Amino acid sequence: MLEIGLTGGIGSGKSTVAALLTERGAVLLDADAIVRELQEPGTPVFVAMVKRWGDGIVAADGALDRQAVADRVFGDADELAALNTIVHPAVADEMTRRREALADTDATVILDIPLLVESGHEGLAGVVVVDVDPEVAVQRLVAHRGFSEDDARGRIARQASREDRLARADLVVDNSGTVADLSAEVDRVWAWIEGLERPEPGGAVTRIGSRADRS
């Protein structure tokens, strides 16, 4: 198993890059998707969150109201720390379990972790950072994801800086252009991945953190 970390700031287009890499043959482990699974009604994480913040974070259909959670934790360091304490260990455990299930294969595994720089990435074959100007990210979040400008800027500010992410990158994907430009960038990434030395199957899996600063 060859493991590549994929990260980028909110609004960078990281999920699009992840999808394009799976089209080229990679296996995707998406930390955000795992968070959502672990927050389904009735799960231990869901129960712990409701115990902490009450029924006000539960939508009419019984699912987690993610915006209500965001309203409670973003901007309050103590509440955000409480969210991380509930979600972070469960996500890291599940991510480790899924990686261990692939350890005996020759799969190319993309670990899509938004906060990879903040949480650590020891043991990976490389780190790919999807990069875009923060002002472009703000515009995308407002136009395509319904964020207010203040919310978009606040979430960007709570993540690692653009400079810190770029400093940790083994390869940078420029997502400031067109869809065709991005596809060409991903072709370049895939060629780089295919040129990496692959470890022997069955190697040890190093636990990688996955903070839950996004609800």
Coordinates of C-alpha atoms in Angstrom, one line a residue:
M1 CA 0.0 0.0 0.0
L2 CA 1.3 3.4 -1.0
E3 CA -0.2 6.2 1.1
I4 CA -0.4 9.8 -0.1
G5 CA -1.8 12.6 2.1
L6 CA -4.1 15.1 0.3
T7 CA -4.9 18.4 2.0
G8 CA -5.8 22.0 1.2
G9 CA -7.7 24.9 2.8
I10 CA -11.5 25.0 2.8
G11 CA -12.6 26.2 -0.6
S12 CA -9.5 25.0 -2.3
G13 CA -11.1 22.3 -4.4
K14 CA -9.5 19.4 -2.6
S15 CA -12.5 17.2 -2.9
T16 CA -12.5 17.6 -6.7
V17 CA -8.9 16.7 -6.8
A18 CA -9.6 13.6 -4.7
A19 CA -12.4 12.5 -7.1
L20 CA -10.1 13.0 -10.1
L21 CA -7.4 10.8 -8.4
T22 CA -9.9 8.0 -7.8
E23 CA -10.8 8.1 -11.5
R24 CA -7.1 7.4 -12.2
G25 CA -7.1 4.3 -9.9
A26 CA -6.6 5.5 -6.4
V27 CA -8.5 4.3 -3.3
L28 CA -9.9 7.3 -1.3
L29 CA -10.2 7.5 2.4
D30 CA -12.0 10.8 3.1
A31 CA -11.8 12.0 6.7
D32 CA -14.8 14.4 6.2
A33 CA -16.9 11.5 5.0
I34 CA -15.9 9.4 7.9
V35 CA -16.8 12.2 10.3
R36 CA -20.3 12.3 8.8
E37 CA -20.7 8.6 9.1
L38 CA -19.6 8.7 12.8
Q39 CA -22.1 11.5 13.4
E40 CA -25.1 9.6 12.2
P41 CA -28.1 9.4 14.6
G42 CA -27.6 6.7 17.3
T43 CA -23.8 6.5 17.0
P44 CA -21.6 7.1 20.1
V45 CA -20.3 10.3 18.6
F46 CA -23.8 11.6 17.9
V47 CA -25.0 10.7 21.4
A48 CA -22.0 12.4 23.0
M49 CA -22.5 15.6 21.0
V50 CA -26.2 15.8 21.9
K51 CA -25.3 15.2 25.5
R52 CA -22.9 18.1 25.3
W53 CA -25.0 20.6 23.3
G54 CA -28.6 19.4 23.7
D55 CA -31.4 18.7 21.2
G56 CA -30.8 22.1 19.6
I57 CA -28.2 20.5 17.4
V58 CA -30.7 17.9 16.1
A59 CA -32.6 18.7 13.0
A60 CA -36.3 17.9 12.5
D61 CA -35.5 14.7 10.7
G62 CA -33.4 13.5 13.7
A63 CA -30.1 14.0 11.9
L64 CA -27.3 16.2 13.2
D65 CA -27.9 19.9 12.3
R66 CA -24.3 20.7 11.3
Q67 CA -25.0 24.5 11.0
A68 CA -26.3 24.5 14.6
V69 CA -23.1 22.7 15.7
A70 CA -21.0 25.2 13.8
D71 CA -22.9 28.1 15.4
R72 CA -22.0 26.7 18.9
V73 CA -18.4 25.8 18.4
F74 CA -16.8 28.2 15.9
G75 CA -15.6 31.3 17.7
D76 CA -15.5 29.6 21.1
A77 CA -12.2 27.8 21.8
D78 CA -13.5 25.8 24.7
E79 CA -16.5 24.4 22.7
L80 CA -14.3 23.7 19.7
A81 CA -11.9 21.8 21.9
A82 CA -14.9 19.8 23.3
L83 CA -15.9 18.9 19.7
N84 CA -12.4 17.8 18.9
T85 CA -12.3 15.6 22.1
I86 CA -15.5 13.9 21.1
V87 CA -14.8 13.4 17.3
H88 CA -11.1 13.3 16.9
P89 CA -10.3 9.9 18.5
A90 CA -13.2 8.2 16.8
V91 CA -12.2 9.5 13.4
A92 CA -8.5 8.5 13.9
D93 CA -9.5 5.0 15.0
E94 CA -11.8 4.5 12.0
M95 CA -9.2 5.9 9.6
T96 CA -6.6 3.5 11.1
R97 CA -8.9 0.6 10.8
R98 CA -9.6 1.2 7.1
R99 CA -6.0 1.7 6.4
E100 CA -5.0 -1.5 8.1
A101 CA -7.6 -3.3 5.9
L102 CA -5.6 -2.1 2.9
A103 CA -2.1 -2.8 4.3
D104 CA -1.7 -6.1 2.5
T105 CA -2.6 -4.7 -0.9
D106 CA -0.7 -2.8 -3.5
A107 CA -3.4 0.0 -3.6
T108 CA -2.5 3.6 -4.0
V109 CA -4.4 5.2 -1.0
I110 CA -5.3 8.9 -0.9
L111 CA -5.9 10.1 2.6
D112 CA -8.1 13.2 2.2
I113 CA -7.6 15.0 5.5
P114 CA -8.4 18.7 5.5
L115 CA -6.3 19.4 8.6
L116 CA -3.4 17.1 7.8
V117 CA -0.7 19.8 8.4
E118 CA -2.2 20.6 11.8
S119 CA -2.6 17.0 12.9
G120 CA 0.6 15.4 11.5
H121 CA 1.4 13.1 8.6
E122 CA 4.3 10.8 9.6
G123 CA 4.7 7.6 7.7
L124 CA 3.1 8.8 4.4
A125 CA 4.9 8.5 1.1
G126 CA 4.1 12.1 0.3
V127 CA 1.8 15.0 0.8
V128 CA -0.1 16.8 -1.9
V129 CA -1.4 20.3 -1.2
V130 CA -4.2 21.8 -3.3
D131 CA -3.5 25.5 -3.4
V132 CA -5.6 28.5 -4.3
D133 CA -5.5 32.2 -3.3
P134 CA -7.5 32.7 -0.1
E135 CA -9.6 35.4 -1.8
V136 CA -10.6 32.9 -4.5
A137 CA -11.5 30.4 -1.8
V138 CA -13.7 33.0 -0.1
Q139 CA -15.5 33.8 -3.4
R140 CA -16.1 30.0 -4.0
L141 CA -17.4 29.4 -0.5
V142 CA -19.9 32.3 -0.8
A143 CA -21.0 31.5 -4.4
H144 CA -21.2 27.8 -4.3
R145 CA -21.6 26.7 -0.6
G146 CA -23.8 29.4 0.8
F147 CA -21.3 30.8 3.3
S148 CA -21.4 34.4 4.4
E149 CA -18.2 36.2 3.7
D150 CA -17.4 36.6 7.4
D151 CA -18.0 32.9 8.0
A152 CA -15.8 31.9 5.1
R153 CA -13.0 34.2 6.3
G154 CA -13.3 33.0 9.8
R155 CA -13.0 29.3 8.9
I156 CA -10.0 30.0 6.6
A157 CA -8.3 31.9 9.5
R158 CA -8.8 28.9 11.9
Q159 CA -6.9 26.6 9.6
A160 CA -3.2 26.4 8.9
S161 CA -1.9 29.3 6.9
R162 CA -1.3 28.9 3.2
E163 CA 2.4 29.3 3.8
D164 CA 2.4 26.5 6.4
R165 CA 0.6 24.1 4.0
L166 CA 3.0 24.9 1.1
A167 CA 6.0 24.4 3.4
R168 CA 4.9 20.8 4.1
A169 CA 4.0 19.9 0.5
D170 CA 5.9 17.4 -1.6
L171 CA 3.8 18.4 -4.6
V172 CA 1.4 21.4 -5.0
V173 CA -1.7 21.4 -7.2
D174 CA -2.6 24.8 -8.5
N175 CA -6.4 25.1 -8.6
S176 CA -6.6 28.7 -9.7
G177 CA -7.5 27.9 -13.3
T178 CA -10.1 26.1 -15.3
V179 CA -11.5 22.6 -14.9
A180 CA -9.2 21.5 -17.8
D181 CA -6.2 23.1 -16.1
L182 CA -7.0 21.1 -12.9
S183 CA -7.3 17.9 -14.8
A184 CA -3.9 18.4 -16.2
E185 CA -2.5 19.2 -12.7
V186 CA -4.0 15.9 -11.5
D187 CA -2.4 14.0 -14.4
R188 CA 0.9 15.5 -13.2
V189 CA 0.2 14.4 -9.6
W190 CA -0.7 10.9 -10.8
A191 CA 2.5 10.6 -12.8
W192 CA 4.5 11.6 -9.8
I193 CA 2.7 9.1 -7.6
E194 CA 3.4 6.3 -10.1
G195 CA 7.1 7.1 -10.0
L196 CA 7.3 6.7 -6.2
E197 CA 8.9 3.6 -4.7
R198 CA 6.2 1.3 -3.4
P199 CA 6.6 -0.3 0.1
E200 CA 6.2 -4.0 0.5
P201 CA 2.6 -5.1 1.3
G202 CA 1.8 -5.7 4.9
G203 CA 3.8 -2.8 6.4
A204 CA 2.9 -1.3 9.7
V205 CA 0.2 1.5 9.7
T206 CA 1.1 4.6 11.5
R207 CA -1.8 6.3 13.3
I208 CA -2.5 9.7 11.7
G209 CA -4.5 12.4 13.6
S210 CA -7.7 13.9 12.1
R211 CA -9.0 16.9 14.0
A212 CA -12.6 17.8 13.6
D213 CA -12.6 21.5 13.3
R214 CA -15.3 21.3 10.6
S215 CA -18.7 20.0 11.5

